[in-house]
Coordinates of C-alpha atoms in Angstrom, one line a residue:
Chain A
I1 CA -128.8 99.9 18.4
L2 CA -129.3 97.0 16.2
D3 CA -132.7 96.7 18.1
D4 CA -133.9 100.1 17.6
P5 CA -136.9 99.9 15.3
D6 CA -136.1 103.5 13.8
L7 CA -132.9 102.2 12.5
K8 CA -134.3 98.8 11.3
E9 CA -134.3 100.0 7.4
I10 CA -130.2 100.3 7.5
D11 CA -127.9 97.7 6.9
P12 CA -126.5 96.1 10.1
T13 CA -123.0 96.3 9.1
V14 CA -123.4 99.9 8.0
L15 CA -124.7 100.8 11.3
K16 CA -122.0 99.2 13.3
H17 CA -119.4 100.9 11.5
C18 CA -121.2 104.6 12.2
H19 CA -121.6 103.6 15.7
A20 CA -117.9 102.8 16.0
A21 CA -116.9 105.6 13.8
A22 CA -118.8 108.0 16.3
A23 CA -117.5 106.4 19.4
T24 CA -114.2 106.7 18.3
C25 CA -114.5 110.4 17.4
I26 CA -116.0 110.9 20.7
L27 CA -113.3 109.3 22.6
E28 CA -110.3 110.8 21.1
A29 CA -112.1 114.3 20.9
G30 CA -112.6 113.9 24.7
K31 CA -108.8 112.4 25.0
Q32 CA -107.5 115.4 23.7
K33 CA -109.8 117.9 25.1
A34 CA -110.9 119.1 21.7
D35 CA -112.8 122.1 21.8
I36 CA -116.1 122.8 19.5
S37 CA -114.4 124.4 16.8
A38 CA -111.5 121.9 16.3
I39 CA -114.3 119.4 16.3
S40 CA -116.3 121.2 13.8
A41 CA -113.3 121.8 11.6
C42 CA -112.5 118.1 11.7
L43 CA -115.7 116.8 10.8
E44 CA -116.1 119.5 7.8
D45 CA -112.9 117.9 6.5
C46 CA -115.2 114.6 6.5
K47 CA -117.4 116.3 4.5
L48 CA -120.5 116.1 6.7
D49 CA -123.3 119.1 6.2
K50 CA -123.7 122.0 8.4
E51 CA -126.7 120.7 10.2
R52 CA -125.3 117.6 11.3
I53 CA -122.1 119.0 12.5
E54 CA -124.5 121.0 14.7
Q55 CA -126.2 118.2 16.0
F56 CA -123.1 116.2 16.8
C57 CA -121.5 119.1 18.7
T58 CA -124.7 119.5 20.8
E59 CA -124.8 116.2 22.0
Y60 CA -121.1 116.3 22.7
Q61 CA -121.6 118.9 24.9
H62 CA -123.0 116.2 27.4
R63 CA -119.4 114.7 27.6
E64 CA -118.6 114.7 31.1
L65 CA -119.2 110.9 31.7
V66 CA -116.6 110.3 29.0
T67 CA -114.1 112.1 30.4
V68 CA -114.5 110.7 34.0
V69 CA -114.4 107.2 32.5
S70 CA -111.3 107.9 30.4
F71 CA -109.8 109.3 33.7
S72 CA -110.1 106.1 35.4
I73 CA -108.7 103.9 32.9
G74 CA -105.2 103.2 33.1
R75 CA -102.6 101.0 35.0
S76 CA -101.3 101.7 38.4
P77 CA -99.8 100.1 41.1
L78 CA -102.2 98.3 43.8
H79 CA -104.3 101.0 45.4
V80 CA -104.8 101.2 49.2
T81 CA -108.4 102.1 49.7
D82 CA -108.8 101.5 53.7
V83 CA -106.8 100.2 56.9
S84 CA -108.3 98.0 59.7
W85 CA -106.2 97.3 62.6
R86 CA -106.3 95.3 65.9
L87 CA -104.3 95.7 69.0
E88 CA -103.9 92.8 71.1
Y89 CA -101.8 91.7 74.1
Q90 CA -99.9 88.3 73.8
I91 CA -99.9 86.5 77.0
K92 CA -98.1 83.0 76.0
N93 CA -97.6 80.8 73.2
N94 CA -96.9 77.3 73.1
Q95 CA -93.1 77.8 73.1
L96 CA -92.8 80.7 75.7
H97 CA -95.5 81.4 78.4
K98 CA -95.7 84.9 80.1
T99 CA -94.7 86.9 77.1
Y100 CA -96.8 90.1 78.0
Q101 CA -96.2 91.7 74.9
P102 CA -98.8 94.4 73.3
S103 CA -98.7 94.6 69.4
Y104 CA -100.8 95.7 66.3
L105 CA -102.1 94.0 63.5
V106 CA -102.3 96.4 60.7
T107 CA -104.6 95.5 57.2
L108 CA -104.2 97.5 54.3
N109 CA -107.3 96.9 51.8
V110 CA -105.8 97.1 48.7
E111 CA -107.6 97.0 45.2
N112 CA -105.9 95.8 41.8
S113 CA -107.1 98.2 39.1
D114 CA -106.9 95.6 36.4
S115 CA -108.8 92.8 37.8
G116 CA -110.8 94.8 40.4
S117 CA -109.7 92.2 43.1
H118 CA -109.0 92.6 46.6
S119 CA -105.7 91.4 47.8
D120 CA -104.7 92.7 51.3
V121 CA -101.6 93.3 52.9
S122 CA -101.1 92.4 56.8
F123 CA -98.4 92.8 58.9
S124 CA -97.6 93.2 62.5
C125 CA -95.8 95.7 64.6
T126 CA -94.9 97.2 67.6
M127 CA -96.1 100.7 69.1
E128 CA -92.8 102.1 68.1
Q129 CA -93.2 100.7 64.6
L130 CA -96.2 102.2 64.2
Q131 CA -95.6 105.5 65.3
D132 CA -92.5 105.5 62.7
L133 CA -95.5 104.6 59.8
V134 CA -97.7 107.2 61.0
G135 CA -94.8 109.8 61.1
K136 CA -93.9 109.0 57.9
L137 CA -97.4 109.1 56.6
K138 CA -97.7 112.7 58.1
D139 CA -94.6 113.9 56.3
A140 CA -96.2 112.9 53.3
A141 CA -99.5 114.4 53.9
K142 CA -97.5 117.9 54.7
S143 CA -95.5 117.8 51.5
L144 CA -98.9 117.3 49.7
E145 CA -100.1 120.5 51.5
R146 CA -97.0 122.4 50.7
A147 CA -97.3 121.1 47.2
T148 CA -100.8 122.8 46.7
Q149 CA -99.8 125.5 48.2
M150 CA -97.4 126.5 45.4
Chain B
M1 CA -95.8 76.0 89.5
L2 CA -93.9 72.9 89.7
L3 CA -92.6 71.1 86.7
V4 CA -93.3 67.5 86.4
L5 CA -90.5 65.3 85.4
S6 CA -91.1 61.9 83.6
A7 CA -89.4 58.8 84.4
E8 CA -87.6 58.9 81.2
H9 CA -86.5 62.5 82.0
R10 CA -85.4 61.5 85.6
A11 CA -83.6 58.6 84.3
H12 CA -81.6 60.7 82.1
L13 CA -80.8 63.2 84.7
G14 CA -79.9 60.5 87.1
C15 CA -76.4 60.3 85.5
L16 CA -75.5 63.7 87.0
P17 CA -74.6 62.9 90.9
R18 CA -72.4 59.9 89.7
A19 CA -70.5 62.3 87.3
G20 CA -69.1 64.7 89.9
D21 CA -69.0 68.6 89.9
A22 CA -66.9 69.1 86.9
A23 CA -69.0 67.0 84.7
V24 CA -72.0 68.8 85.8
G25 CA -70.4 72.2 84.8
E26 CA -69.1 70.6 81.4
L27 CA -72.8 69.2 80.9
G28 CA -74.5 72.3 81.6
R29 CA -72.4 74.1 78.9
L30 CA -72.7 71.5 76.3
A31 CA -76.6 71.9 77.1
L32 CA -76.5 75.6 76.5
E33 CA -74.2 75.2 73.7
Q34 CA -77.1 72.8 72.0
L35 CA -79.8 75.4 72.6
R36 CA -77.8 78.1 71.0
R37 CA -76.4 76.1 68.2
G38 CA -78.2 72.6 67.9
A39 CA -76.8 69.3 68.8
A40 CA -73.1 68.8 68.7
P41 CA -72.1 65.0 68.7
R42 CA -68.5 65.8 68.2
A43 CA -68.6 67.8 71.4
C44 CA -70.3 65.1 73.2
E45 CA -67.4 62.5 72.3
A46 CA -64.8 64.9 73.7
A47 CA -66.3 65.6 76.7
A48 CA -67.3 61.6 76.9
R49 CA -63.5 61.0 76.5
K50 CA -62.3 64.0 78.9
L51 CA -64.6 62.7 81.7
N52 CA -64.2 59.2 81.1
I53 CA -68.0 58.5 80.8
G54 CA -69.8 56.7 78.3
I55 CA -71.0 58.9 75.3
D56 CA -74.6 57.6 75.6
T57 CA -74.6 58.7 79.3
I58 CA -73.2 62.1 78.2
Q59 CA -75.9 62.7 75.4
H60 CA -78.8 61.7 77.9
G61 CA -77.5 63.9 80.3
V62 CA -77.3 66.9 78.0
E63 CA -80.8 66.3 76.7
G64 CA -82.2 66.0 80.0
L65 CA -80.2 69.2 81.2
V66 CA -81.8 71.0 77.7
Y67 CA -85.3 69.9 78.7
L68 CA -85.4 71.0 82.0
L69 CA -83.8 74.5 81.2
T70 CA -86.2 75.0 78.1
E71 CA -89.3 73.9 80.3
S72 CA -88.2 75.9 83.3
S73 CA -87.5 79.1 81.1
K74 CA -90.8 78.7 79.2
L75 CA -93.0 78.6 82.3
M76 CA -90.4 81.4 83.9
I77 CA -90.8 79.3 87.2
S78 CA -89.5 81.2 90.4
E79 CA -86.5 79.9 92.5
I80 CA -88.4 77.9 94.9
D81 CA -90.4 76.1 92.5
F82 CA -87.2 75.1 90.5
Q83 CA -85.6 73.7 93.9
D84 CA -88.8 71.7 94.6
S85 CA -89.2 70.5 91.3
I86 CA -85.6 69.0 91.2
H87 CA -85.8 67.8 94.8
V88 CA -87.7 64.7 93.8
L89 CA -84.6 63.7 91.8
G90 CA -82.9 63.0 95.2
F91 CA -79.5 65.1 94.3
S92 CA -77.3 66.6 96.8
D93 CA -77.6 69.9 98.2
E94 CA -74.7 71.0 96.1
L95 CA -75.7 69.6 92.7
N96 CA -79.2 71.4 93.2
K97 CA -77.7 74.7 94.0
S98 CA -75.4 74.4 90.8
L99 CA -78.6 73.5 88.9
L100 CA -80.4 76.5 90.1
Q101 CA -77.4 78.6 89.5
L102 CA -77.4 77.3 86.0
Y103 CA -81.1 78.1 85.4
L104 CA -81.1 81.7 87.0
D105 CA -78.1 82.6 84.9
N106 CA -79.5 81.8 81.7
R107 CA -83.0 81.9 81.7
K108 CA -83.4 85.2 80.1
E109 CA -81.2 84.2 77.0
I110 CA -83.2 80.9 76.7
R111 CA -85.9 82.7 76.7
S112 CA -85.0 84.8 73.9
I113 CA -84.1 81.8 72.0
L114 CA -87.5 80.2 72.5
G115 CA -89.5 83.7 71.6
E116 CA -88.1 83.4 68.1
L117 CA -89.8 80.2 67.5
A118 CA -93.1 81.7 68.1
P119 CA -95.2 82.0 64.7
R120 CA -95.1 85.2 63.4
L121 CA -96.8 87.3 60.6
P122 CA -94.7 89.6 58.3
S123 CA -93.8 92.3 60.5
Y124 CA -93.2 96.1 59.6
H125 CA -89.6 97.2 58.7
S126 CA -90.1 100.7 57.0
L127 CA -92.0 102.8 54.7
E128 CA -90.7 104.9 51.7
W129 CA -92.9 107.5 50.3
R130 CA -92.9 109.5 47.2
L131 CA -95.4 112.2 45.8
D132 CA -96.2 111.9 42.0
V133 CA -99.0 114.0 40.0
Q134 CA -99.9 112.0 36.9
L135 CA -99.9 114.7 33.8
A136 CA -101.4 112.2 31.1
S137 CA -102.2 108.7 30.3
R138 CA -103.0 106.8 27.2
S139 CA -106.7 107.4 27.3
L140 CA -106.6 110.8 28.6
R141 CA -104.4 113.9 28.2
Q142 CA -104.1 117.1 30.0
Q143 CA -104.8 115.4 33.5
I144 CA -103.5 116.5 37.0
K145 CA -104.0 113.5 39.3
P146 CA -102.0 113.5 42.5
A147 CA -101.1 110.5 44.1
V148 CA -98.8 109.1 46.8
T149 CA -96.7 106.4 46.2
M150 CA -95.1 103.9 48.8
K151 CA -92.6 101.1 49.3
L152 CA -93.6 99.3 52.2
H153 CA -90.7 97.1 53.5
L154 CA -91.6 93.8 55.6
N155 CA -89.9 91.2 57.4
Q156 CA -90.9 87.8 57.0
N157 CA -89.1 84.7 58.6
E158 CA -85.8 86.7 57.9
D159 CA -86.5 87.5 54.4
Q160 CA -87.4 91.1 53.4
T161 CA -90.0 91.9 51.1
A162 CA -91.0 95.3 49.4
Q163 CA -94.3 95.9 48.3
V164 CA -95.2 99.0 46.2
L165 CA -98.5 100.4 46.9
Q166 CA -100.3 103.7 45.8
T167 CA -103.2 106.0 47.4
D168 CA -104.7 109.4 46.7
P169 CA -104.5 112.3 49.1
A170 CA -108.1 111.8 50.6
T171 CA -107.4 108.0 51.4
L172 CA -103.6 109.0 53.2
L173 CA -105.5 111.5 55.4
H174 CA -108.0 108.7 56.1
L175 CA -105.1 106.4 56.9
I176 CA -103.5 108.7 59.1
Q177 CA -106.5 109.4 61.2
Q178 CA -107.3 105.8 61.5
L179 CA -103.9 104.8 62.5
E180 CA -103.4 107.4 65.0
Q181 CA -106.5 106.5 66.5
A182 CA -105.2 102.9 67.1
L183 CA -102.0 104.4 68.8
G184 CA -104.6 106.2 71.1
E185 CA -105.8 103.0 72.1
M186 CA -102.9 101.9 73.8
K187 CA -103.0 104.8 76.2
M188 CA -106.8 104.4 77.2
N189 CA -107.5 103.3 80.6
H190 CA -108.8 100.2 79.5
C191 CA -105.5 99.0 78.1
R192 CA -103.5 100.2 80.6
R193 CA -105.5 98.3 83.5
I194 CA -105.0 95.1 81.6
V195 CA -101.3 95.8 80.9
R196 CA -101.0 96.4 84.8
N197 CA -102.9 93.5 86.0
M198 CA -101.4 91.0 83.9
K199 CA -97.9 90.9 84.8

């Protein structure tokens, strides 16, 4: 805003205050999911004239982006985004030959909402353990389905 | 596959014929205990006194037997190969037979002990899950955001760790699909053929 030629006449401090005030107003309105009448009432209390209130509300109608951004802000535990797996058949190691064991190596790709970093959780499991894991995940999915039908 | 015994190893085992049958049994027992629980110098001292043999000889004999048993079990050598390998030591037939019996009786146990020494990644223990719906947050009120919160229990070198993770419903279905594909792989012809041919 500070570089906008139309606004060069105005004192930069005042500009910043106005910008901050407008942004806060939009965020709060979005947070509370306030409707147009509520916003108009609030702005009237702030002694804005009718024309400006109407302009503000029209601009506010394009607020979908704000809701989306607010939706994604917030803390949550590590979020799983993807899974990779590897099936291997162990033949020998330096302590024991002829082991002949199949095993799975599963890696869960995890995103941390705070730092946006990727730390991954890796673990190995046998076929039975993987079946147990898949069974439990399917139970979770089934109860999700039932919950949506309620 | 034959076991190759070094000169030092042969010298250690060389005490066995002189020791007598009872001693061989005792040394075998000490060797197995050492494999199960680690070196026990006091037990060796007691054996040395009982059998009237020097403690150094006893210890060398036990170590020699431990090495012989672990190498044979590790490679899973057959009876014939074992007999041929110890033949080079020039022991009596009876002694050879007792050693073979010692090997056959205990190789399964020794293999499971050796199996625990292998490098290991954290392994799966169990999974707990919970269905949550986020209704509001500091930045946005009146939401409906479903999520599945999971606690993954893993074993790492005898420690249990628990990791709390969360996913959304779409990712959960994707995870299930991918892991079911992984399970299916084991039943494919390719894997079956390899498992069959590598026994």
